[in-house]
mmCIF file of C-alpha atoms in Angstrom:
data_model
loop_
_atom_site.group_PDB
_atom_site.id
_atom_site.type_symbol
_atom_site.label_atom_id
_atom_site.label_comp_id
_atom_site.label_asym_id
_atom_site.label_seq_id
_atom_site.Cartn_x
_atom_site.Cartn_y
_atom_site.Cartn_z
ATOM 1 C CA MET A 1170 48.512 231.012 11.527
ATOM 2 C CA LYS A 1171 49.324 234.379 10.802
ATOM 3 C CA VAL A 1172 48.515 237.115 8.352
ATOM 4 C CA VAL A 1173 50.737 240.279 7.502
ATOM 5 C CA ALA A 1174 49.268 243.368 5.808
ATOM 6 C CA PHE A 1175 51.334 245.832 4.114
ATOM 7 C CA ASN A 1176 49.948 249.210 4.276
ATOM 8 C CA GLY A 1177 51.328 251.297 1.228
ATOM 9 C CA SER A 1178 49.740 254.521 2.408
ATOM 10 C CA ALA A 1179 52.016 257.781 2.713
ATOM 11 C CA ARG A 1180 49.965 258.350 5.630
ATOM 12 C CA LYS A 1181 50.576 256.208 8.950
ATOM 13 C CA ASN A 1182 46.991 255.124 10.615
ATOM 14 C CA GLY A 1183 44.953 256.753 8.139
ATOM 15 C CA ASN A 1184 41.953 255.236 5.671
ATOM 16 C CA THR A 1185 44.025 252.318 4.364
ATOM 17 C CA ALA A 1186 45.167 251.251 7.939
ATOM 18 C CA MET A 1187 41.664 251.521 8.991
ATOM 19 C CA MET A 1188 40.451 249.191 6.432
ATOM 20 C CA ILE A 1189 43.094 246.704 7.322
ATOM 21 C CA ASN A 1190 42.249 246.633 11.099
ATOM 22 C CA TYR A 1191 38.756 245.962 10.494
ATOM 23 C CA MET A 1192 39.700 242.971 8.531
ATOM 24 C CA PHE A 1193 42.046 242.326 11.286
ATOM 25 C CA GLU A 1194 39.367 242.107 14.034
ATOM 26 C CA GLU A 1195 37.656 239.277 12.380
ATOM 27 C CA LEU A 1196 41.211 237.203 11.923
ATOM 28 C CA ASN A 1197 41.633 238.037 15.622
ATOM 29 C CA LYS A 1198 38.331 236.704 16.951
ATOM 30 C CA GLU A 1199 39.393 233.420 15.023
ATOM 31 C CA GLY A 1200 42.649 233.349 16.939
ATOM 32 C CA ILE A 1201 44.758 234.224 13.856
ATOM 33 C CA GLU A 1202 47.718 236.292 14.513
ATOM 34 C CA THR A 1203 48.121 239.412 12.556
ATOM 35 C CA GLU A 1204 50.758 242.337 11.871
ATOM 36 C CA MET A 1205 50.459 245.500 10.026
ATOM 37 C CA VAL A 1206 53.622 246.884 8.245
ATOM 38 C CA GLN A 1207 53.244 250.423 7.658
ATOM 39 C CA LEU A 1208 55.639 251.456 4.631
ATOM 40 C CA SER A 1209 54.920 255.191 5.309
ATOM 41 C CA GLY A 1210 58.389 256.780 6.346
ATOM 42 C CA GLU A 1211 60.387 253.513 5.002
ATOM 43 C CA HIS A 1212 61.013 255.001 1.692
ATOM 44 C CA PRO A 1213 61.401 251.718 -0.044
ATOM 45 C CA HIS A 1214 63.280 252.009 -3.274
ATOM 46 C CA GLY A 1215 62.140 250.261 -6.577
ATOM 47 C CA CYS A 1216 64.004 247.399 -8.228
ATOM 48 C CA ILE A 1217 67.171 248.249 -9.817
ATOM 49 C CA ALA A 1218 66.894 245.123 -12.482
ATOM 50 C CA CYS A 1219 70.446 243.699 -11.256
ATOM 51 C CA TYR A 1220 69.311 240.269 -11.005
ATOM 52 C CA GLN A 1221 71.477 239.567 -8.132
ATOM 53 C CA CYS A 1222 68.666 237.626 -6.700
ATOM 54 C CA PHE A 1223 68.707 235.220 -9.196
ATOM 55 C CA LYS A 1224 72.350 234.747 -9.056
ATOM 56 C CA LYS A 1225 72.682 234.473 -5.305
ATOM 57 C CA LYS A 1226 69.027 232.658 -4.772
ATOM 58 C CA ASP A 1227 69.201 233.311 -1.340
ATOM 59 C CA GLY A 1228 65.802 234.832 -0.689
ATOM 60 C CA ARG A 1229 67.063 238.449 -0.262
ATOM 61 C CA CYS A 1230 67.334 241.352 -2.436
ATOM 62 C CA ILE A 1231 70.796 242.618 -2.810
ATOM 63 C CA VAL A 1232 69.759 246.112 -2.197
ATOM 64 C CA ASP A 1233 69.829 246.417 1.427
ATOM 65 C CA LEU A 1234 69.262 249.835 2.346
ATOM 66 C CA ASP A 1235 65.592 249.713 3.106
ATOM 67 C CA CYS A 1236 62.796 247.619 4.576
ATOM 68 C CA ILE A 1237 62.357 245.392 1.791
ATOM 69 C CA ASN A 1238 64.293 242.409 3.004
ATOM 70 C CA SER A 1239 62.671 242.523 6.380
ATOM 71 C CA CYS A 1240 59.084 242.573 4.567
ATOM 72 C CA ILE A 1241 60.223 239.513 2.412
ATOM 73 C CA GLU A 1242 61.325 237.664 5.691
ATOM 74 C CA LYS A 1243 57.566 238.599 7.118
ATOM 75 C CA MET A 1244 55.850 237.270 3.841
ATOM 76 C CA VAL A 1245 57.859 233.964 3.928
ATOM 77 C CA ALA A 1246 56.959 233.294 7.902
ATOM 78 C CA ALA A 1247 52.980 234.145 7.333
ATOM 79 C CA ASP A 1248 50.329 231.970 5.875
ATOM 80 C CA GLY A 1249 48.481 235.204 4.589
ATOM 81 C CA ILE A 1250 49.533 238.267 2.812
ATOM 82 C CA VAL A 1251 47.733 241.490 2.509
ATOM 83 C CA LEU A 1252 48.591 244.333 0.189
ATOM 84 C CA ALA A 1253 46.861 247.516 0.909
ATOM 85 C CA SER A 1254 47.271 250.835 -0.840
ATOM 86 C CA PRO A 1255 45.760 254.098 -1.338
ATOM 87 C CA THR A 1256 44.636 255.199 -5.033
ATOM 88 C CA TYR A 1257 47.030 257.546 -6.505
ATOM 89 C CA PHE A 1258 46.385 258.344 -10.231
ATOM 90 C CA ALA A 1259 44.460 255.487 -10.767
ATOM 91 C CA ASP A 1260 47.062 253.190 -9.367
ATOM 92 C CA ILE A 1261 49.118 252.012 -6.088
ATOM 93 C CA SER A 1262 51.240 254.313 -4.188
ATOM 94 C CA THR A 1263 54.951 254.134 -5.209
ATOM 95 C CA GLU A 1264 55.764 252.605 -1.941
ATOM 96 C CA MET A 1265 53.467 249.696 -2.906
ATOM 97 C CA LYS A 1266 54.887 249.470 -6.442
ATOM 98 C CA ALA A 1267 58.616 249.171 -4.608
ATOM 99 C CA LEU A 1268 57.418 246.444 -2.411
ATOM 100 C CA ILE A 1269 55.544 244.578 -5.275
ATOM 101 C CA ASP A 1270 58.572 244.756 -7.490
ATOM 102 C CA ARG A 1271 61.320 243.865 -5.278
ATOM 103 C CA CYS A 1272 59.675 241.202 -3.249
ATOM 104 C CA GLY A 1273 58.044 239.779 -6.343
ATOM 105 C CA MET A 1274 61.390 239.722 -8.054
ATOM 106 C CA VAL A 1275 62.995 237.771 -5.146
ATOM 107 C CA SER A 1276 60.192 235.290 -4.815
ATOM 108 C CA ARG A 1277 60.661 234.333 -8.535
ATOM 109 C CA ALA A 1278 64.203 234.115 -8.253
ATOM 110 C CA ASN A 1279 63.991 231.692 -5.353
ATOM 111 C CA GLY A 1280 61.341 229.323 -7.034
ATOM 112 C CA ASP A 1281 58.168 231.393 -5.911
ATOM 113 C CA MET A 1282 58.570 231.644 -2.202
ATOM 114 C CA TYR A 1283 54.809 232.607 -1.645
ATOM 115 C CA LYS A 1284 53.550 229.918 -3.568
ATOM 116 C CA ARG A 1285 50.004 228.899 -2.099
ATOM 117 C CA LYS A 1286 49.947 231.299 0.468
ATOM 118 C CA LEU A 1287 46.705 233.183 0.743
ATOM 119 C CA GLY A 1288 46.596 236.869 -0.673
ATOM 120 C CA ALA A 1289 44.152 239.667 -0.537
ATOM 121 C CA ALA A 1290 44.464 243.430 -1.891
ATOM 122 C CA ILE A 1291 42.727 246.299 -0.013
ATOM 123 C CA VAL A 1292 42.236 249.644 -1.735
ATOM 124 C CA THR A 1293 41.171 253.196 -0.450
ATOM 125 C CA GLN A 1294 40.102 255.796 -2.797
ATOM 126 C CA ARG A 1295 38.564 259.163 -2.901
ATOM 127 C CA ARG A 1296 36.277 258.599 -5.638
ATOM 128 C CA GLY A 1297 37.545 256.614 -8.469
ATOM 129 C CA GLY A 1298 40.656 254.644 -10.313
ATOM 130 C CA GLY A 1299 40.511 252.044 -7.482
ATOM 131 C CA ILE A 1300 39.857 248.864 -9.909
ATOM 132 C CA HIS A 1301 43.161 249.536 -11.399
ATOM 133 C CA ALA A 1302 44.936 249.904 -8.023
ATOM 134 C CA PHE A 1303 43.129 246.626 -6.767
ATOM 135 C CA ASP A 1304 44.126 244.779 -10.099
ATOM 136 C CA SER A 1305 48.035 245.668 -9.769
ATOM 137 C CA MET A 1306 48.119 244.161 -6.040
ATOM 138 C CA ASN A 1307 46.284 241.144 -7.330
ATOM 139 C CA HIS A 1308 48.580 240.646 -10.086
ATOM 140 C CA PHE A 1309 51.375 240.028 -7.472
ATOM 141 C CA PHE A 1310 49.533 237.271 -5.906
ATOM 142 C CA THR A 1311 48.648 235.509 -9.338
ATOM 143 C CA ILE A 1312 52.249 235.638 -10.691
ATOM 144 C CA GLY A 1313 53.279 234.097 -7.203
ATOM 145 C CA GLN A 1314 51.133 231.115 -7.546
ATOM 146 C CA MET A 1315 48.890 232.515 -4.647
ATOM 147 C CA ILE A 1316 45.335 232.024 -3.388
ATOM 148 C CA ILE A 1317 43.298 234.959 -3.585
ATOM 149 C CA VAL A 1318 40.594 235.442 -1.087
ATOM 150 C CA GLY A 1319 37.194 237.142 -2.159
ATOM 151 C CA SER A 1320 34.684 239.225 -0.275
ATOM 152 C CA SER A 1321 31.366 240.243 -0.912
ATOM 153 C CA TYR A 1322 32.295 242.912 -3.138
ATOM 154 C CA TRP A 1323 35.767 244.551 -4.263
ATOM 155 C CA ASN A 1324 37.860 245.313 -1.075
ATOM 156 C CA MET A 1325 37.823 249.017 -1.258
ATOM 157 C CA GLY A 1326 36.602 251.768 0.835
ATOM 158 C CA PHE A 1327 35.897 255.710 0.063
ATOM 159 C CA GLY A 1328 37.288 258.608 1.939
ATOM 160 C CA ARG A 1329 39.674 261.169 1.455
ATOM 161 C CA GLU A 1330 40.657 262.710 4.746
ATOM 162 C CA LYS A 1331 41.690 260.513 7.658
ATOM 163 C CA GLY A 1332 38.987 258.598 9.123
ATOM 164 C CA GLU A 1333 36.298 259.252 6.300
ATOM 165 C CA VAL A 1334 36.368 255.349 5.508
ATOM 166 C CA ALA A 1335 34.672 254.599 8.727
ATOM 167 C CA ASN A 1336 31.661 256.432 7.008
ATOM 168 C CA ASP A 1337 31.663 253.818 4.142
ATOM 169 C CA SER A 1338 29.441 251.175 5.933
ATOM 170 C CA GLU A 1339 29.394 248.913 2.883
ATOM 171 C CA ALA A 1340 33.411 248.859 3.022
ATOM 172 C CA LEU A 1341 33.543 248.106 6.657
ATOM 173 C CA GLN A 1342 31.191 244.929 5.825
ATOM 174 C CA VAL A 1343 33.538 244.009 2.744
ATOM 175 C CA MET A 1344 36.501 244.047 5.385
ATOM 176 C CA ARG A 1345 34.460 241.921 7.942
ATOM 177 C CA ASP A 1346 33.483 239.535 5.298
ATOM 178 C CA LEU A 1347 37.151 239.412 4.084
ATOM 179 C CA GLY A 1348 38.409 238.669 7.496
ATOM 180 C CA GLN A 1349 35.855 235.944 7.892
ATOM 181 C CA ASN A 1350 36.704 234.202 4.547
ATOM 182 C CA MET A 1351 40.518 234.480 5.018
ATOM 183 C CA ALA A 1352 40.052 232.806 8.396
ATOM 184 C CA TRP A 1353 37.832 230.227 7.223
ATOM 185 C CA LEU A 1354 40.196 229.340 4.348
ATOM 186 C CA LEU A 1355 43.344 229.256 6.629
ATOM 187 C CA LYS A 1356 41.616 226.977 9.087
ATOM 188 C CA LYS A 1357 40.440 224.543 6.016
ATOM 189 C CA LEU A 1358 44.155 224.830 4.582
ATOM 190 C CA HIS A 1359 45.626 224.122 8.049
ATOM 191 C CA THR A 1360 43.553 221.087 9.193
#
């Protein structure tokens, strides 16, 4: 079993990556393989609405200038997909939006490639706007016929400067609970 997380933060190894890693600790304890893909520095482009993915139906985006096809391959190979983003102007980062639009479009064009995989969204924020970002990522899961894993509260942490999210004890517990819930459900589905 494997869970892949996509970190949509412009900052590598910042608060968003920390939140993912707290969740990963619980998955790793249960013997579940994890991988984090950091979109920082990758500069994924948005969907150009060419609809070639619907014509070709080869599980790929025709625009092969960035990391998106690699991300699609990782999503297909994983049992669980985590989308994580900081909150920028009450929404997800541009990197995360590009990932959602292109990976989502290719999936739809190819019979919902992520259907019945587990999904979870993680948000970091300075103060507010995180619920909208959380919803934006969860919409990717629902339209793709995926199963959303819940936790003991909304999957979000507070912090602006790198490392500040570690001071949010509730967020850390929510990440531990999310990891435990995802591990439990993965084991149930693979019994």
